[in-house]
Coordinates of N, CA and C in Angstrom, one line a residue:
X1 N 141.4 -154.2 27.6 CA 143.0 -153.8 26.3 C 141.0 -153.3 26.0
X2 N 139.5 -153.3 26.2 CA 138.8 -151.9 26.2 C 138.2 -150.6 26.6
X3 N 138.7 -151.7 28.1 CA 138.3 -150.5 28.7 C 139.9 -149.3 28.3
X4 N 141.2 -149.0 27.9 CA 142.1 -148.7 27.8 C 141.1 -147.7 27.0
X5 N 141.1 -148.3 25.8 CA 140.4 -147.7 24.1 C 139.3 -146.9 24.6
X6 N 139.2 -147.2 25.9 CA 136.9 -146.8 26.1 C 137.6 -144.8 27.4
X7 N 139.5 -145.2 27.5 CA 139.5 -144.5 28.9 C 140.2 -143.4 27.6
X8 N 140.9 -144.4 26.9 CA 141.8 -142.6 25.4 C 140.3 -141.8 25.2
X9 N 139.5 -142.7 24.8 CA 138.2 -141.9 24.2 C 137.8 -140.7 24.4
X10 N 137.7 -141.1 26.2 CA 136.6 -140.3 27.1 C 138.1 -138.9 27.3
X11 N 138.6 -138.9 27.0 CA 139.5 -138.3 27.5 C 140.2 -137.3 26.2
X12 N 140.1 -138.0 25.0 CA 139.7 -137.3 24.0 C 139.2 -136.2 23.3
X13 N 137.7 -137.0 24.0 CA 136.0 -136.3 23.5 C 135.9 -134.6 25.1
X14 N 136.9 -134.9 26.4 CA 137.4 -134.2 26.6 C 137.7 -133.1 26.5
X15 N 138.7 -133.0 26.4 CA 140.0 -132.7 25.7 C 139.3 -131.8 24.2
X16 N 138.7 -132.2 23.5 CA 137.4 -131.6 22.2 C 136.1 -130.2 23.1
X17 N 135.9 -130.7 23.8 CA 134.5 -130.3 24.4 C 135.2 -129.7 25.6
X18 N 136.6 -129.2 26.0 CA 136.6 -127.8 26.5 C 137.4 -126.8 25.2
X19 N 138.0 -127.4 24.4 CA 138.1 -126.9 23.1 C 137.3 -125.6 22.8
X20 N 136.3 -126.9 22.7 CA 135.0 -126.0 22.0 C 134.5 -125.0 23.1
X21 N 133.8 -125.5 24.4 CA 133.6 -124.1 25.4 C 134.8 -122.6 25.5
X22 N 136.0 -123.2 25.5 CA 136.8 -122.0 25.7 C 137.0 -121.8 24.6
X23 N 136.6 -122.0 22.4 CA 136.5 -121.3 22.3 C 134.9 -119.9 21.7
X24 N 134.0 -120.8 22.9 CA 132.5 -119.9 22.4 C 132.9 -119.1 23.7
X25 N 133.5 -119.4 24.9 CA 133.5 -118.0 25.5 C 134.6 -117.1 25.1
X26 N 135.7 -117.4 24.5 CA 136.4 -116.7 24.1 C 136.3 -115.3 22.9
X27 N 135.1 -115.9 22.6 CA 134.4 -115.6 21.4 C 133.2 -114.3 21.8
X28 N 132.1 -114.7 22.9 CA 131.6 -113.9 23.8 C 132.4 -112.9 24.4
X29 N 133.1 -113.1 25.0 CA 133.7 -112.7 25.3 C 134.9 -111.2 25.3
X30 N 134.9 -111.3 24.0 CA 136.6 -110.9 23.8 C 135.5 -109.0 23.6
X31 N 136.9 -108.1 23.1 CA 136.7 -106.4 23.8 C 135.7 -105.7 22.8
X32 N 134.9 -105.4 22.6 CA 134.1 -104.5 22.0 C 135.0 -103.4 21.3
X33 N 136.0 -103.0 21.8 CA 136.6 -102.2 21.5 C 136.7 -101.8 19.7
X34 N 136.6 -100.8 18.8 CA 136.2 -100.4 18.1 C 137.4 -100.2 17.1
X35 N 137.2 -101.6 16.6 CA 138.5 -101.4 15.6 C 139.5 -100.1 15.1
X36 N 140.4 -100.0 15.0 CA 141.7 -99.2 14.7 C 141.3 -99.0 13.2
X37 N 141.5 -98.1 12.2 CA 141.5 -98.2 11.4 C 142.3 -96.7 10.2
X38 N 142.8 -96.9 9.1 CA 142.9 -95.4 8.6 C 141.3 -94.8 8.4
X39 N 141.4 -93.2 8.8 CA 139.7 -92.5 8.3 C 138.7 -92.2 9.1
X40 N 139.7 -93.2 10.7 CA 138.6 -93.7 11.5 C 139.2 -92.6 12.7
X41 N 138.5 -92.2 14.3 CA 139.0 -91.1 15.0 C 139.6 -91.6 15.8
X42 N 140.6 -91.5 15.7 CA 141.7 -91.9 17.1 C 141.2 -92.1 19.1
X43 N 141.1 -93.1 19.6 CA 140.6 -93.8 20.4 C 141.7 -92.4 21.6
X44 N 141.0 -91.3 22.8 CA 141.4 -90.3 23.3 C 142.3 -90.9 24.6
X45 N 143.5 -91.1 24.6 CA 144.4 -91.8 26.6 C 144.2 -90.7 27.0
X46 N 144.9 -91.2 27.9 CA 145.5 -89.9 29.2 C 146.7 -90.9 30.3
X47 N 148.3 -90.1 29.3 CA 149.2 -91.3 30.1 C 149.9 -90.0 30.2
X48 N 151.0 -90.5 31.3 CA 151.3 -89.4 31.8 C 153.6 -89.8 31.4
X49 N 154.1 -88.6 31.5 CA 155.1 -89.3 31.7 C 156.4 -89.1 32.5
X50 N 157.4 -89.0 32.1 CA 158.6 -90.2 33.5 C 158.6 -89.2 34.2
X51 N 158.4 -87.6 34.1 CA 158.5 -86.5 35.1 C 156.8 -86.3 35.8
X52 N 156.1 -87.4 35.5 CA 154.5 -86.9 36.0 C 153.5 -86.1 36.0
X53 N 154.3 -85.6 34.3 CA 153.3 -85.2 33.3 C 152.6 -85.6 32.7
X54 N 151.2 -84.9 32.3 CA 149.9 -85.6 31.8 C 149.7 -85.1 30.5
X55 N 149.8 -86.4 29.3 CA 149.1 -85.5 28.1 C 148.0 -86.5 28.3
X56 N 147.3 -85.1 27.4 CA 146.0 -86.0 27.0 C 146.2 -86.5 24.7
X57 N 145.3 -86.9 25.0 CA 145.7 -87.0 22.5 C 144.4 -86.1 22.9
X58 N 143.3 -85.5 22.9 CA 142.7 -85.1 22.3 C 142.7 -83.4 22.9
X59 N 144.2 -83.7 23.6 CA 144.8 -82.0 23.8 C 145.4 -81.4 22.6
X60 N 145.5 -82.5 21.8 CA 146.9 -82.0 20.6 C 145.6 -81.8 19.4
X61 N 144.7 -81.5 19.6 CA 144.0 -81.6 18.4 C 144.1 -80.5 17.5
X62 N 143.6 -80.1 16.0 CA 144.7 -78.5 15.9 C 146.1 -78.8 15.5
X63 N 146.5 -80.1 16.3 CA 148.0 -80.5 15.5 C 147.6 -81.7 14.7
X64 N 149.1 -81.7 14.0 CA 148.9 -83.2 13.7 C 150.1 -84.4 14.4
X65 N 149.4 -85.5 15.0 CA 150.1 -86.3 15.8 C 150.8 -86.9 15.4
X66 N 152.0 -87.4 15.8 CA 153.0 -89.0 14.8 C 153.1 -89.8 16.7
X67 N 152.1 -90.7 16.1 CA 152.4 -91.4 17.3 C 153.2 -92.8 17.0
X68 N 153.9 -92.9 18.2 CA 155.1 -94.0 18.1 C 154.4 -95.4 19.6
X69 N 154.7 -96.1 19.5 CA 154.3 -96.9 19.7 C 156.0 -98.0 19.6
X70 N 156.6 -97.9 22.0 CA 158.0 -98.8 21.0 C 158.6 -99.6 22.4
X71 N 160.1 -100.1 22.5 CA 159.8 -100.7 23.4 C 161.7 -100.9 23.6
X72 N 162.1 -100.8 24.9 CA 163.8 -100.9 25.0 C 164.7 -101.8 24.5
X73 N 163.6 -102.8 24.5 CA 164.1 -104.1 23.8 C 164.3 -104.6 23.1
X74 N 163.5 -103.7 21.5 CA 163.3 -103.5 20.8 C 164.0 -103.2 19.6
X75 N 164.9 -104.2 18.2 CA 166.0 -103.0 18.0 C 165.6 -102.7 17.4
X76 N 164.4 -102.1 16.1 CA 164.2 -101.8 15.1 C 163.4 -100.8 15.9
X77 N 163.0 -100.4 17.2 CA 162.7 -98.8 17.6 C 163.7 -98.5 18.6
X78 N 164.5 -99.3 19.0 CA 166.2 -98.1 19.2 C 166.4 -97.5 17.7
X79 N 166.4 -98.2 16.1 CA 167.5 -97.4 15.5 C 166.2 -96.5 15.2
X80 N 164.0 -96.7 14.8 CA 164.5 -95.8 14.2 C 164.0 -94.0 15.4
X81 N 164.7 -94.6 16.3 CA 164.3 -93.1 17.2 C 165.6 -92.1 16.8
X82 N 166.1 -92.1 16.3 CA 167.1 -90.7 16.2 C 166.0 -90.0 14.9
X83 N 165.5 -91.0 14.0 CA 164.4 -90.3 13.2 C 163.2 -90.0 13.6
X84 N 162.9 -90.1 14.6 CA 162.2 -89.2 15.4 C 162.9 -88.4 16.2
X85 N 163.0 -87.9 16.3 CA 164.0 -87.3 17.6 C 164.5 -85.7 16.4
X86 N 164.6 -86.3 15.5 CA 165.0 -85.2 14.0 C 164.1 -84.7 13.8
X87 N 162.9 -85.4 13.3 CA 161.6 -84.9 13.0 C 161.2 -83.9 13.9
X88 N 161.4 -84.2 15.4 CA 160.9 -83.6 16.4 C 161.6 -81.8 16.7
X89 N 162.6 -82.2 16.8 CA 163.5 -80.6 16.1 C 162.8 -80.0 15.3
X90 N 161.9 -80.3 14.2 CA 162.4 -80.1 12.5 C 161.0 -79.6 12.4
X91 N 159.7 -80.3 13.3 CA 158.5 -80.3 12.8 C 158.1 -78.9 14.2
X92 N 158.2 -79.8 15.4 CA 157.5 -79.4 16.5 C 157.1 -78.5 16.4
X93 N 157.8 -76.6 16.6 CA 157.1 -75.7 16.3 C 156.4 -75.4 14.9
X94 N 155.9 -76.2 13.9 CA 155.4 -76.2 12.8 C 154.1 -77.4 12.9
X95 N 153.5 -78.3 14.1 CA 152.2 -77.7 14.8 C 152.3 -79.3 14.5
X96 N 153.5 -80.0 14.7 CA 153.4 -81.0 14.4 C 154.2 -82.0 16.4
X97 N 153.6 -82.7 16.5 CA 153.7 -83.2 17.2 C 154.1 -84.3 17.8
X98 N 155.6 -84.9 18.2 CA 155.9 -85.9 18.3 C 155.3 -86.8 20.2
X99 N 154.7 -88.3 19.9 CA 154.6 -88.6 21.5 C 154.8 -90.4 21.1
X100 N 155.3 -90.4 21.9 CA 155.9 -92.2 21.6 C 155.6 -92.3 23.2
X101 N 154.7 -93.6 22.8 CA 154.2 -94.9 23.4 C 155.1 -95.8 24.2
X102 N 156.3 -95.6 25.7 CA 156.8 -97.4 26.1 C 155.5 -98.3 26.4
X103 N 156.0 -99.5 26.2 CA 155.0 -100.3 26.5 C 154.8 -101.2 27.8
X104 N 154.8 -100.2 28.8 CA 154.6 -100.3 30.7 C 156.4 -101.3 31.3
X105 N 157.3 -100.8 30.2 CA 158.8 -101.2 30.9 C 159.3 -100.5 32.0
X106 N 159.8 -100.3 33.2 CA 160.8 -99.4 34.5 C 161.3 -98.5 34.0
X107 N 160.4 -97.7 34.7 CA 161.0 -96.4 35.4 C 162.6 -95.8 34.5
X108 N 163.2 -96.7 35.4 CA 164.3 -96.5 35.8 C 165.2 -97.1 33.7
X109 N 164.6 -97.5 33.1 CA 165.3 -98.1 32.0 C 164.6 -97.8 30.6
X110 N 163.3 -97.3 31.1 CA 163.3 -95.8 30.6 C 163.6 -95.0 30.2
X111 N 164.4 -94.8 31.0 CA 165.0 -93.4 31.7 C 166.3 -93.7 30.8
X112 N 167.2 -94.6 31.5 CA 169.1 -94.9 30.5 C 168.5 -95.2 29.6
X113 N 167.2 -95.3 28.1 CA 167.2 -95.1 27.1 C 166.9 -93.8 26.6
X114 N 166.3 -93.2 27.6 CA 166.5 -91.4 26.7 C 167.9 -91.0 26.8
X115 N 168.3 -91.2 28.0 CA 169.6 -90.5 28.0 C 170.5 -91.3 27.5
X116 N 171.2 -92.5 26.8 CA 171.2 -92.5 26.2 C 171.3 -92.6 24.7
X117 N 170.3 -92.2 23.6 CA 169.7 -91.7 23.2 C 170.2 -90.3 22.4
X118 N 169.9 -89.1 23.8 CA 169.5 -87.9 23.7 C 168.2 -87.6 23.8
X119 N 167.1 -88.4 23.7 CA 165.8 -87.9 23.2 C 165.0 -86.9 24.0
X120 N 164.2 -86.1 23.6 CA 163.7 -84.2 24.4 C 162.4 -85.1 23.5
X121 N 162.1 -85.6 22.4 CA 160.1 -85.5 22.5 C 159.5 -86.1 23.6
X122 N 158.5 -86.2 24.2 CA 157.4 -86.8 25.3 C 157.0 -88.1 24.4
X123 N 158.1 -88.7 26.1 CA 158.0 -90.3 26.5 C 156.7 -90.5 27.6
X124 N 156.1 -91.4 26.6 CA 154.8 -91.6 27.8 C 155.1 -93.1 27.8
X125 N 154.9 -93.5 29.3 CA 154.9 -94.5 29.7 C 153.1 -95.7 30.1
X126 N 152.9 -96.3 29.2 CA 151.3 -96.8 29.4 C 151.9 -97.9 30.6
X127 N 151.8 -98.3 31.9 CA 152.5 -99.4 32.5 C 151.5 -100.5 32.7
X128 N 150.2 -100.3 32.1 CA 149.1 -101.7 32.6 C 149.0 -101.8 30.7
X129 N 149.6 -100.8 29.7 CA 148.9 -101.2 28.6 C 147.6 -101.6 28.3
X130 N 147.1 -100.6 28.4 CA 145.7 -100.0 28.5 C 145.6 -99.5 26.9
X131 N 146.6 -98.6 26.6 CA 146.1 -98.0 25.6 C 146.8 -98.8 24.3
X132 N 148.4 -99.2 25.0 CA 148.5 -100.3 23.2 C 147.5 -101.3 23.3
X133 N 146.7 -102.0 24.3 CA 145.2 -102.4 24.1 C 144.3 -102.1 22.6
X134 N 143.8 -100.7 23.4 CA 143.3 -100.4 22.5 C 143.7 -99.5 20.8
X135 N 144.6 -99.8 21.5 CA 145.3 -99.3 20.0 C 145.4 -100.9 18.5
X136 N 145.6 -101.8 19.3 CA 146.1 -103.0 18.8 C 146.8 -103.2 18.2
X137 N 148.2 -102.7 19.0 CA 149.1 -103.2 18.7 C 150.1 -104.8 18.6
X138 N 150.1 -104.1 17.3 CA 151.2 -105.3 17.6 C 151.4 -106.3 16.5
X139 N 152.7 -106.0 16.1 CA 153.8 -106.6 16.6 C 154.4 -104.5 16.5
X140 N 155.6 -104.4 17.6 CA 156.6 -103.1 17.9 C 157.6 -103.4 16.8
X141 N 158.0 -101.8 16.4 CA 157.3 -100.8 16.4 C 155.8 -100.5 15.6
X142 N 155.8 -99.3 15.8 CA 154.4 -99.0 15.2 C 154.1 -97.8 15.2
X143 N 153.3 -97.3 14.1 CA 153.4 -95.8 14.1 C 151.7 -95.1 13.8
X144 N 151.3 -94.1 14.2 CA 150.3 -93.8 13.9 C 149.8 -92.3 13.8
X145 N 149.6 -92.3 12.4 CA 149.5 -90.4 11.9 C 148.3 -90.3 11.9
X146 N 148.0 -88.7 12.8 CA 147.3 -88.7 13.7 C 146.6 -86.9 12.9
X147 N 145.5 -86.6 12.5 CA 145.7 -85.7 11.4 C 145.3 -84.4 12.4
X148 N 144.7 -83.1 12.0 CA 144.4 -81.8 13.2 C 143.7 -81.9 13.5
X149 N 142.5 -82.8 13.3 CA 141.2 -83.7 13.7 C 140.9 -84.8 14.3
X150 N 142.1 -85.7 15.0 CA 141.6 -86.7 15.5 C 142.4 -88.0 14.6
X151 N 141.6 -88.1 13.1 CA 141.5 -89.0 12.5 C 142.6 -89.4 12.1
X152 N 142.9 -90.2 12.0 CA 144.0 -91.8 11.7 C 144.3 -91.7 10.4
X153 N 144.9 -90.7 9.4 CA 145.9 -90.7 8.3 C 145.6 -91.9 8.0
X154 N 147.2 -92.3 8.5 CA 148.0 -93.6 8.5 C 148.5 -94.4 8.8
X155 N 149.1 -95.8 9.0 CA 149.5 -96.9 10.3 C 150.8 -97.3 9.9
X156 N 151.5 -97.0 10.1 CA 152.9 -97.9 10.0 C 153.0 -98.8 10.9
X157 N 153.0 -99.7 9.9 CA 153.6 -101.4 10.9 C 155.9 -101.5 11.0
X158 N 156.0 -101.5 11.6 CA 157.6 -101.3 11.4 C 158.2 -100.7 11.0
X159 N 159.7 -100.8 11.7 CA 160.3 -99.7 11.6 C 160.0 -99.0 11.1
X160 N 161.2 -97.6 11.0 CA 160.9 -96.0 10.5 C 162.8 -96.3 9.9
X161 N 162.7 -96.9 8.1 CA 164.0 -97.5 7.7 C 164.8 -96.3 8.0
X162 N 164.6 -94.8 7.5 CA 165.0 -93.7 7.2 C 164.4 -92.6 7.5
X163 N 165.1 -91.7 7.7 CA 165.0 -89.9 7.6 C 164.1 -88.9 6.3
X164 N 164.1 -89.9 5.4 CA 163.1 -89.6 4.5 C 161.8 -89.5 4.8
X165 N 161.6 -91.0 4.9 CA 159.9 -92.0 5.4 C 159.1 -91.1 6.2
X166 N 160.4 -90.9 7.4 CA 159.8 -90.2 8.4 C 158.5 -88.3 8.1
X167 N 160.1 -87.7 7.6 CA 160.0 -86.8 6.9 C 158.5 -86.6 6.0
X168 N 158.5 -87.6 5.6 CA 157.4 -87.6 4.7 C 156.0 -87.8 5.4
X169 N 156.0 -88.9 6.5 CA 154.7 -88.7 7.3 C 154.6 -87.4 8.1
X170 N 155.6 -86.8 8.5 CA 154.9 -85.1 9.3 C 154.7 -84.7 8.4
X171 N 155.1 -84.6 6.5 CA 154.2 -83.9 5.9 C 152.8 -83.9 5.5
X172 N 152.5 -85.7 5.8 CA 151.4 -85.6 5.8 C 150.0 -85.6 6.2
X173 N 150.7 -85.1 7.7 CA 149.6 -84.8 8.4 C 149.8 -83.1 9.0
X174 N 150.5 -82.6 8.9 CA 150.7 -80.8 9.1 C 150.0 -80.3 8.2
X175 N 149.6 -79.8 10.1 CA 148.3 -78.8 9.6 C 148.7 -77.7 8.4

């Protein structure tokens, strides 16, 4: 009986010790990425679209950028795509660039989604989810409004619920 209690206590102590070690390890090795906040410079990145064309965020300085992260399996993401497409059509000639970043899904899956929704704005693929991590994206969808100087003006977490909301977003970053 005493031997059994000793074994149980030892196991519990080992589990607690492992938890403490893991917590310390996680805290000391966490990324030193700067916090993504309104009023700070948006992290620059280079991603390619589905045709292999490269897009660098800093190339759009002087324009407002509506940067949206999404996935094909995300129903709110799918519902907001027509609004993004409409604003791309409305504001692309007025100094606002819509860039959408898919979170690393297969190219064929993303192409089918684009074709089904007749999307014409740039769809970038973050295959390694490096940009997703740099921007601290969680949950999807999330939209960053970036002004002409590359400063984050607003972070909209969740679904863009109607055309008026996204039109207001576009006006907020219009140069």
